[in-house]
PDB file of C-alpha atoms in Angstrom:
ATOM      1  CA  UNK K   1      -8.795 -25.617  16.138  1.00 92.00           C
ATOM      2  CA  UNK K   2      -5.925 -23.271  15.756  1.00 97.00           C
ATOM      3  CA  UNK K   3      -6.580 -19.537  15.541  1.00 98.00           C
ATOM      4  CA  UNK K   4      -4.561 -17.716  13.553  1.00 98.00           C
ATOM      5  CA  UNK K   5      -4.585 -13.761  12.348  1.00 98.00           C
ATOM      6  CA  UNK K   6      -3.082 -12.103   9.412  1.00 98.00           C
ATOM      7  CA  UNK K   7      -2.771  -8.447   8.800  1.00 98.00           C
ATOM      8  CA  UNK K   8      -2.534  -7.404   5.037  1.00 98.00           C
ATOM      9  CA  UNK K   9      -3.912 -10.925   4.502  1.00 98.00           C
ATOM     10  CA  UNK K  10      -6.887  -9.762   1.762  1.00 98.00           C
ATOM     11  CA  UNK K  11      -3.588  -9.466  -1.365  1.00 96.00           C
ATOM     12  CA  UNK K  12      -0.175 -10.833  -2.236  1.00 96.00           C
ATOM     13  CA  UNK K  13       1.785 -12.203   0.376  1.00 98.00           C
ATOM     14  CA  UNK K  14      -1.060 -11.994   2.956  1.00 98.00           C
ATOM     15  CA  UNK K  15      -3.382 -13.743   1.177  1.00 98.00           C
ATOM     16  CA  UNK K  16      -1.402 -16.734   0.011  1.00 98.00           C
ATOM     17  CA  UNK K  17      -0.755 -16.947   3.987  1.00 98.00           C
ATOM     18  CA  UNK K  18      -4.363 -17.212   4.654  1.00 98.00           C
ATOM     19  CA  UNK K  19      -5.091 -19.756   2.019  1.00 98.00           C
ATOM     20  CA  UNK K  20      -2.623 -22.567   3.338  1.00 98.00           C
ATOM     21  CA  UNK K  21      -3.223 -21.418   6.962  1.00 98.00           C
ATOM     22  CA  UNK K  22      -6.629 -22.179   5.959  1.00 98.00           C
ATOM     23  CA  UNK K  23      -5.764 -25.726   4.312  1.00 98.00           C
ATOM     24  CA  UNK K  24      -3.445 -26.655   7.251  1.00 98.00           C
ATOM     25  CA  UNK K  25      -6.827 -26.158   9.500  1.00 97.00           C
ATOM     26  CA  UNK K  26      -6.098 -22.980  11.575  1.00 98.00           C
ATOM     27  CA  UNK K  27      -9.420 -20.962  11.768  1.00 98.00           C
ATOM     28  CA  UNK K  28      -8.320 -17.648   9.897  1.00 98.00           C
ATOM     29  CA  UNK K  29      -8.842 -14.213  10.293  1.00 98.00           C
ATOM     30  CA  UNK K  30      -7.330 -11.553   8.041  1.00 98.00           C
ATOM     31  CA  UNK K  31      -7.087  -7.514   8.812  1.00 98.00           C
ATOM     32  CA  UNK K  32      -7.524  -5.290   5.775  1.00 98.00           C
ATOM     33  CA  UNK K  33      -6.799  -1.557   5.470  1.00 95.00           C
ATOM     34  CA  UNK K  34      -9.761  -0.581   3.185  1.00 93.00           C
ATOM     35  CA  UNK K  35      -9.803  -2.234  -0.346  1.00 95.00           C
ATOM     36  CA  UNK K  36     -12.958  -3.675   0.422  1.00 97.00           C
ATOM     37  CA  UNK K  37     -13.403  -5.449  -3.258  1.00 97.00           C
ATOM     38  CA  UNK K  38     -10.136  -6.745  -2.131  1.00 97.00           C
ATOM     39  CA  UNK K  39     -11.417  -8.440   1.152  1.00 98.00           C
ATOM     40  CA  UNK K  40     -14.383  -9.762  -0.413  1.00 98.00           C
ATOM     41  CA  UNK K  41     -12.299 -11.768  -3.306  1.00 98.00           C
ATOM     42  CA  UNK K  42     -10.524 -13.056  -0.482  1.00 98.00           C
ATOM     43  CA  UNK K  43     -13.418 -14.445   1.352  1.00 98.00           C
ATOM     44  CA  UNK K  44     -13.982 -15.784  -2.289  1.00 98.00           C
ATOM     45  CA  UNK K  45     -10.693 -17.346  -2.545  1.00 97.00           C
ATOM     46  CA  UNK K  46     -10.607 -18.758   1.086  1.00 98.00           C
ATOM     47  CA  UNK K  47     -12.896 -20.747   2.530  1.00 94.00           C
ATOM     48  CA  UNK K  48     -14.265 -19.780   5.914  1.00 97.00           C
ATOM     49  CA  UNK K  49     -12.026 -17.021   6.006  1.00 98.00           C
ATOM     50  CA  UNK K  50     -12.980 -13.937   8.419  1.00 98.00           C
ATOM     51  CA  UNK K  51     -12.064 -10.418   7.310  1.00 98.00           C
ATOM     52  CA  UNK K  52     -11.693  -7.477   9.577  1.00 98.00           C
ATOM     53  CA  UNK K  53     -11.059  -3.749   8.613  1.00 98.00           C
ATOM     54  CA  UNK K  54      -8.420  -1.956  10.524  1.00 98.00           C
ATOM     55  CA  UNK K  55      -5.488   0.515  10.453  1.00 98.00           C
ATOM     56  CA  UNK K  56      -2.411  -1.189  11.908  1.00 98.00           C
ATOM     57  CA  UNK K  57      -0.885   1.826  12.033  1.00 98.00           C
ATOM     58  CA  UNK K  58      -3.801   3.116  14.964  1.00 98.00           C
ATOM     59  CA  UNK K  59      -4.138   1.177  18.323  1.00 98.00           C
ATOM     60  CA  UNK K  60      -6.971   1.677  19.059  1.00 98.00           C
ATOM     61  CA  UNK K  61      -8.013  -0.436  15.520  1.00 98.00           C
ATOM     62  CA  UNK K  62      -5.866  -2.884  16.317  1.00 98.00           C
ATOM     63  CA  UNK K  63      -6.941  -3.366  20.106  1.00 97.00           C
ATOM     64  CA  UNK K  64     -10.741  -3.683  18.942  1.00 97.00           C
ATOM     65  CA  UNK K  65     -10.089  -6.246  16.467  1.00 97.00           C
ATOM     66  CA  UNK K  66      -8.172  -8.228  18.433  1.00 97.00           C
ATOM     67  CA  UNK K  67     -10.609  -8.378  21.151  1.00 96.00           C
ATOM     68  CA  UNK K  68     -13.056  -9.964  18.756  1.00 92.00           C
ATOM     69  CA  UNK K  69     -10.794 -12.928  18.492  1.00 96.00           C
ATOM     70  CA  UNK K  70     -12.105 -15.574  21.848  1.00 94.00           C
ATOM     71  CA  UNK K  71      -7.781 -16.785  21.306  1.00 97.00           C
ATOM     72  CA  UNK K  72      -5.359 -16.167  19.300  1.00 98.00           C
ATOM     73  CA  UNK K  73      -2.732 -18.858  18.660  1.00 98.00           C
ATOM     74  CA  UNK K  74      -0.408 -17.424  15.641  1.00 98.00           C
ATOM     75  CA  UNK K  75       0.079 -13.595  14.652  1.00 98.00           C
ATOM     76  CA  UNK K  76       1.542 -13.287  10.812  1.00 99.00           C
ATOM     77  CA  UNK K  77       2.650  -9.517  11.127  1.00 98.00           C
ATOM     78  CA  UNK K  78       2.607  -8.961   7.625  1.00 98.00           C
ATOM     79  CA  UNK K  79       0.778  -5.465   6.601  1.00 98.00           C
ATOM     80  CA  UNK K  80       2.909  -3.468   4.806  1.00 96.00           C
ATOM     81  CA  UNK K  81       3.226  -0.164   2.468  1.00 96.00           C
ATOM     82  CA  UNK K  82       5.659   1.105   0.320  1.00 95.00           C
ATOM     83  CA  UNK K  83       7.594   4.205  -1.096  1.00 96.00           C
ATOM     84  CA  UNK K  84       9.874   4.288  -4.160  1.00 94.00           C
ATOM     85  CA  UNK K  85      11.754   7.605  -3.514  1.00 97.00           C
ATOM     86  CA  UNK K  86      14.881   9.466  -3.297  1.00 98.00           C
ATOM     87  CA  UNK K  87      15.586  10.022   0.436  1.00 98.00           C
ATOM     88  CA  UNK K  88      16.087  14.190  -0.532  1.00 98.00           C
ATOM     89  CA  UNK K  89      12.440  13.819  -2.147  1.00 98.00           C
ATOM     90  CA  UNK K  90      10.570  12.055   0.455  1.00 98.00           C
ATOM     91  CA  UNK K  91       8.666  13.912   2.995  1.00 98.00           C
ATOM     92  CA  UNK K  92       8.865  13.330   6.739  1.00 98.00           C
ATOM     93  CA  UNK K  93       4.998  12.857   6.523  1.00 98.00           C
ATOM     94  CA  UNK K  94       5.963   9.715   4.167  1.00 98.00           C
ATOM     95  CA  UNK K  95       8.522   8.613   6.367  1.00 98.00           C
ATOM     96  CA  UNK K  96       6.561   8.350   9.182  1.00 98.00           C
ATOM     97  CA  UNK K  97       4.035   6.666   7.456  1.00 98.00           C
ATOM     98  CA  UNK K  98       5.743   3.725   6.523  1.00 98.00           C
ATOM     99  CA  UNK K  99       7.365   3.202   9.665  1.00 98.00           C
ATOM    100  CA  UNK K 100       3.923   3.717  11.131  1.00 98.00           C
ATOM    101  CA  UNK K 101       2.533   1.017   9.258  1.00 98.00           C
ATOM    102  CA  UNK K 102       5.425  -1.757   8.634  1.00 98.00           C
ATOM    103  CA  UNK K 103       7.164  -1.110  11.994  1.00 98.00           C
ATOM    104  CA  UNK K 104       4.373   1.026  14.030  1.00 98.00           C
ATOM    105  CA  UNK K 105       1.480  -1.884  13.075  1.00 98.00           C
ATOM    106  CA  UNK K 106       3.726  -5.165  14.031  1.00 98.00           C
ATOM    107  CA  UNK K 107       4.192  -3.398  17.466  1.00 98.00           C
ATOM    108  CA  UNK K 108       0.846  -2.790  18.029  1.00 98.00           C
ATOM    109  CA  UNK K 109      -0.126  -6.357  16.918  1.00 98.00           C
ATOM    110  CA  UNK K 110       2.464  -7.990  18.647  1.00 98.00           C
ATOM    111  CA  UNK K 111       1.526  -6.033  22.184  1.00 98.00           C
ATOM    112  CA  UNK K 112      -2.287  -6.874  21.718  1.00 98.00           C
ATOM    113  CA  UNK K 113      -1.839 -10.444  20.880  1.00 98.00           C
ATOM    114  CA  UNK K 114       0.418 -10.989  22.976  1.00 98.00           C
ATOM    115  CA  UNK K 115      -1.763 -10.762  25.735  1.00 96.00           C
ATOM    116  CA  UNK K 116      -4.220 -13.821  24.665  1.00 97.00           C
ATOM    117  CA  UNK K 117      -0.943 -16.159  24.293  1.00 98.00           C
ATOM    118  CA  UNK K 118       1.180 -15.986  27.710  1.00 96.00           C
ATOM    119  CA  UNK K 119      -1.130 -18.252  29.390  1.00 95.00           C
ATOM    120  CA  UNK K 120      -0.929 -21.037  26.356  1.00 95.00           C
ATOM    121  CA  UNK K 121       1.955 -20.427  24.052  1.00 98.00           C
ATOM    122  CA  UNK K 122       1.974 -19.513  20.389  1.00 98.00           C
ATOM    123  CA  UNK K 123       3.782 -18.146  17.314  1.00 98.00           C
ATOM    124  CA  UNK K 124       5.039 -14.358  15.818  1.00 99.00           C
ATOM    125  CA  UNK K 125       6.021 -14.600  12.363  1.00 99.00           C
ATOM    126  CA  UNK K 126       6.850 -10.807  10.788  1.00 99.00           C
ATOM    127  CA  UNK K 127       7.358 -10.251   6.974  1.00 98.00           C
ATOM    128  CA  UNK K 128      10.184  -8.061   6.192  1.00 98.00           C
ATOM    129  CA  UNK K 129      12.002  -8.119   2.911  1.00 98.00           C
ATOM    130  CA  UNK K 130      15.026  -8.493   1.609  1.00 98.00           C
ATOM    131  CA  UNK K 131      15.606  -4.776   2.092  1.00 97.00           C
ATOM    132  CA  UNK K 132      15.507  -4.644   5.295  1.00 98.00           C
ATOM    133  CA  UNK K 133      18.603  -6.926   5.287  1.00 98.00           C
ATOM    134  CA  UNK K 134      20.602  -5.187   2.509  1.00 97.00           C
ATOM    135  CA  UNK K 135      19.185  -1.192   1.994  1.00 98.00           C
ATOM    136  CA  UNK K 136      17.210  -0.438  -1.447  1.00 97.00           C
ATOM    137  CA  UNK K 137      18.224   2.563  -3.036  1.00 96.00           C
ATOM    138  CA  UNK K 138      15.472   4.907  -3.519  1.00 96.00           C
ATOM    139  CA  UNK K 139      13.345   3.135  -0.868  1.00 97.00           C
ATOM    140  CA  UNK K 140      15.077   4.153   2.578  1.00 98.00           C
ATOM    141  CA  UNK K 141      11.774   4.857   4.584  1.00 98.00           C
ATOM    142  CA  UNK K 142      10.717   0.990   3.596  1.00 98.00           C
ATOM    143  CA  UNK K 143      14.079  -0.269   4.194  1.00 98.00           C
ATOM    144  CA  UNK K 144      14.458   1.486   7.399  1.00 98.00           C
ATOM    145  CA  UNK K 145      11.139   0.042   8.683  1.00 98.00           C
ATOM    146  CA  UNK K 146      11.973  -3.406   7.318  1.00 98.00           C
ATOM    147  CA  UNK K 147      15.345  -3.702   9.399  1.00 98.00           C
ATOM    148  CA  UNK K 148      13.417  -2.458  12.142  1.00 98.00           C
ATOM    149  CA  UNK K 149      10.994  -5.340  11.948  1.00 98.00           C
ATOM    150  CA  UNK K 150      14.056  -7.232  12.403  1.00 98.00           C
ATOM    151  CA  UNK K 151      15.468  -5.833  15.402  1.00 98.00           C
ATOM    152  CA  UNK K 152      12.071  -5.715  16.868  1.00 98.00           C
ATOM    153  CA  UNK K 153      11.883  -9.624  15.685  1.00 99.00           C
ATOM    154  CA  UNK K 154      14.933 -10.378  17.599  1.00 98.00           C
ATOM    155  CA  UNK K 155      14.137  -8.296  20.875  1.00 98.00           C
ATOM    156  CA  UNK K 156      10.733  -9.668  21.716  1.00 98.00           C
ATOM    157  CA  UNK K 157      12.197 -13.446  20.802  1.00 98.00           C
ATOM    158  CA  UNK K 158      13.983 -13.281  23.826  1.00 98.00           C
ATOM    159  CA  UNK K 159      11.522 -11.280  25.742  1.00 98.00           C
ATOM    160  CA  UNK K 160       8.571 -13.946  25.224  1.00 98.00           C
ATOM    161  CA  UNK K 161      10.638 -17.381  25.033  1.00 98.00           C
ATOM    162  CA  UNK K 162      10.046 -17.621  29.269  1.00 98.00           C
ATOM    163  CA  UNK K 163       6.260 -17.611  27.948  1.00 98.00           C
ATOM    164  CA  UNK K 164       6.690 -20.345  25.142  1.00 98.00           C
ATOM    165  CA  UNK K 165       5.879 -17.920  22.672  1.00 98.00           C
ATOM    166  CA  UNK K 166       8.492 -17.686  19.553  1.00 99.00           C
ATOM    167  CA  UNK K 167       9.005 -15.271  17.215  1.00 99.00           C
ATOM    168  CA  UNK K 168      10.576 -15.358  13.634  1.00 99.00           C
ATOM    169  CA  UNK K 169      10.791 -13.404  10.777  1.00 98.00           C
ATOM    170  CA  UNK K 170      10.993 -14.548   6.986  1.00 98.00           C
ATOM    171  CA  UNK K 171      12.486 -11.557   4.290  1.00 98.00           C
ATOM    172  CA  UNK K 172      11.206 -11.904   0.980  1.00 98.00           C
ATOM    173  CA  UNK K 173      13.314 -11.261  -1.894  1.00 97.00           C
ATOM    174  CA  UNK K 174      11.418 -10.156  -5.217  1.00 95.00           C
ATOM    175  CA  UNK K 175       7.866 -11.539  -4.950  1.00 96.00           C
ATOM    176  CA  UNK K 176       5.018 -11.521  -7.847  1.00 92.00           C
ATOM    177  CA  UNK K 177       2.972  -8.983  -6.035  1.00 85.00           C
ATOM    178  CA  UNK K 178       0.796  -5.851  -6.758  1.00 78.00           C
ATOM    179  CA  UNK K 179       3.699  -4.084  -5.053  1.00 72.00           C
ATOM    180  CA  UNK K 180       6.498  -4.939  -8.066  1.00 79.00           C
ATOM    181  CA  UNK K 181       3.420  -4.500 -10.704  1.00 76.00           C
ATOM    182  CA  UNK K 182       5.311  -1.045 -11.474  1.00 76.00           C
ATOM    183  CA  UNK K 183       8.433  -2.776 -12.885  1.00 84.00           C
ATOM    184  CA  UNK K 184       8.481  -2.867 -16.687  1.00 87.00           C
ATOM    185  CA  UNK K 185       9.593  -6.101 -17.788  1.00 89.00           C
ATOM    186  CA  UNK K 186      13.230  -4.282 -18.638  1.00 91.00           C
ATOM    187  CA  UNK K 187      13.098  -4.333 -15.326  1.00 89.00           C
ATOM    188  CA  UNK K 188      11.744  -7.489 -14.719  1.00 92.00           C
ATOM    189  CA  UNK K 189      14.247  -8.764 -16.515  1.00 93.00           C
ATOM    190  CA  UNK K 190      17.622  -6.627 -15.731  1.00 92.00           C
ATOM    191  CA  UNK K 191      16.095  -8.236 -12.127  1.00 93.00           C
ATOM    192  CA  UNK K 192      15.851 -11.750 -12.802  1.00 96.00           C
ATOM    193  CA  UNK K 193      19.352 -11.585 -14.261  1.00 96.00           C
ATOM    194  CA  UNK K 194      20.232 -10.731 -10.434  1.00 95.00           C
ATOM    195  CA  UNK K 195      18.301 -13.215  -8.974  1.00 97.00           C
ATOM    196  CA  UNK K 196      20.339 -16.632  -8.694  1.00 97.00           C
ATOM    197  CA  UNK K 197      17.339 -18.708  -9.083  1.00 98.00           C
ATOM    198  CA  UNK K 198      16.679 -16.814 -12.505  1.00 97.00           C
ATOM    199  CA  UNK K 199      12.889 -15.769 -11.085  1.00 96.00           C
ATOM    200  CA  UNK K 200      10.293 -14.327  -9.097  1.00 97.00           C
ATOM    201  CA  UNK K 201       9.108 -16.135  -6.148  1.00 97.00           C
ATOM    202  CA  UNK K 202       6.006 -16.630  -5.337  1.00 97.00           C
ATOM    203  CA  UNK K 203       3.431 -15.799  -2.554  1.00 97.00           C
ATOM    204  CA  UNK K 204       2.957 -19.461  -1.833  1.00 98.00           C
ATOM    205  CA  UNK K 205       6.744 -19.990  -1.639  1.00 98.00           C
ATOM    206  CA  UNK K 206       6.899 -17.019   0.974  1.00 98.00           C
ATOM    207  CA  UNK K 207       3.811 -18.752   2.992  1.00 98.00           C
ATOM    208  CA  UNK K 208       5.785 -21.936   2.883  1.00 98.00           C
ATOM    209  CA  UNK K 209       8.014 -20.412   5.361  1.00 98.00           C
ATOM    210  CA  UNK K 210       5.706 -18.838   7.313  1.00 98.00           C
ATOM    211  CA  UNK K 211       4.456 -21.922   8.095  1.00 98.00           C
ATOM    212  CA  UNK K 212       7.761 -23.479   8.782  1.00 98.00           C
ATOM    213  CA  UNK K 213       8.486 -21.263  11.443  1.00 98.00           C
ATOM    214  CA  UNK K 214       4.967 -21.121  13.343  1.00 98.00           C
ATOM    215  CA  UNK K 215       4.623 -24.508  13.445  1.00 98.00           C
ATOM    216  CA  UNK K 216       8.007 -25.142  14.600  1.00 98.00           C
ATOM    217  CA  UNK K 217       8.414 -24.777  18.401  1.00 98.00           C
ATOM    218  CA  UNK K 218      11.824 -24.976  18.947  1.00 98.00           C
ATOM    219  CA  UNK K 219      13.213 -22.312  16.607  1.00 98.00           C
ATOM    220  CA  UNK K 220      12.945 -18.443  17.561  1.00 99.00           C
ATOM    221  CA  UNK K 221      14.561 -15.230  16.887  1.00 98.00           C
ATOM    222  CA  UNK K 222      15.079 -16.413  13.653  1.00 98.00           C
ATOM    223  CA  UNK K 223      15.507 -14.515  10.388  1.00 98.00           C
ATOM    224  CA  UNK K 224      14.454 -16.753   7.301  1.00 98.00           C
ATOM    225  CA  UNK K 225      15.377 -15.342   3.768  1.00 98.00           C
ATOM    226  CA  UNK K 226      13.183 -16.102   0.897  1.00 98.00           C
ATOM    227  CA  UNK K 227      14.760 -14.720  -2.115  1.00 98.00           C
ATOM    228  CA  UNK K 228      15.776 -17.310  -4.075  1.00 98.00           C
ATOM    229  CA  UNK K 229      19.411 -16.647  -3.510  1.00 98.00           C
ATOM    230  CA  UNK K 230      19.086 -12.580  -4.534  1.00 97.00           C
ATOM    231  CA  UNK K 231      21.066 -11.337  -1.314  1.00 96.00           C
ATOM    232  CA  UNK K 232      22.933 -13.850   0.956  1.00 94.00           C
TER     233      UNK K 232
END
């Protein structure tokens, strides 16, 4: 059986990951920061799936949860935080606090599980988002760690292919998730008018391509947009 872990994987994206992970077979693990209702409607949700409390954004976290794992054979790199700010208004605690977390976290993942793949193969898929390909206004410190997530995509692609390990990277467009719960359906609305598709997508649609890409061996260094057509 495939193993497969998934950071942020107790909500939204994360979760919907887990649940056809699950379906598809793989034996799934998910980290969680520290909702813990949140992890334990998960393990409601999805059967046989493991949940494991840690702070991507702290090594040491990371490192001890992914020594529980025996193997490892996909990493979904998708824990993530955001900030809705004016870049005069936001703090360089905030800043580095995002990029801690969305950048900081896939690094640390990616080094750990690295290290129970280069004597078998496996997959690295990273969720960035749409910003990270185009800039948000008001939301530099997430957009800046989203395009990172690309870069850093991109690098270790070619630094792991020797070891049969790829690495992709899907960007979500605008995604029913707790994270656009703040928009007021004005918003909602002035944003489906943008949106080419005329919606939302969903979390499934977004773990869809997740899929896609760790199953597929031959494609790496790869950036997949899911957005429904929003930015192209």
């Amino acid at each position: 059986m495939k193993r497969a872990l998934v950071t942020g994987g107790t909500r939204g994206i994360g979760l919907a990951v887990c649940a056809l992970l699950s379906g598809e077979g793989y034996a799934v693990t998910a980290l969680y920061g520290r909702d813990e209702r949140a992890a334990e409607i998960a393990r409601e949700k999805v059967a046989g799936l493991r949940t494991v409390r840690a702070d991507v954004s702290r090594e040491e976290e990371v490192c001890a949860a992914l020594a529980e794992l025996p193997s490892l054979d996909l990493l979904v790199n998708n824990a993530g935080v955001a900030l809705f700010k004016q870049v005069q208004d936001t703090t360089a605690e905030e800043w580095r606090r995002v990029n801690d977390v969305n950048a900081g976290g896939a690094f640390y993942c990616t080094k750990h599980a690295v290290k129970k793949m280069l004597d078998r193969g496996g997959a690295i898929v990273n969720v960035s988002s749409v910003w990270g390909e185009a800039g948000g206004s008001c939301e530099s410190a997430y957009s800046a760690s989203k395009g990172a997530l690309i870069a850093f995509t991109k690098a270790v692609a070619k630094e792991l292919a020797p070891s049969a390990i790829t690495v992709n990277c899907v960007c979500p467009g605008v995604i029913e998730t707790d994270m656009n719960a703040r928009l007021s359906a004005e918003e909602r609305a002035a944003l489906c008018e943008e949106i080419p598709l005329g919606r939302f997508g969903t979390g499934e649609e977004v773990a869809r391509a997740v899929l896609f890409l760790a199953e597929n061996r031959y494609i790496t260094g790869q950036i997949l947009s899911v957005n429904g057509g929003f930015y192209m």
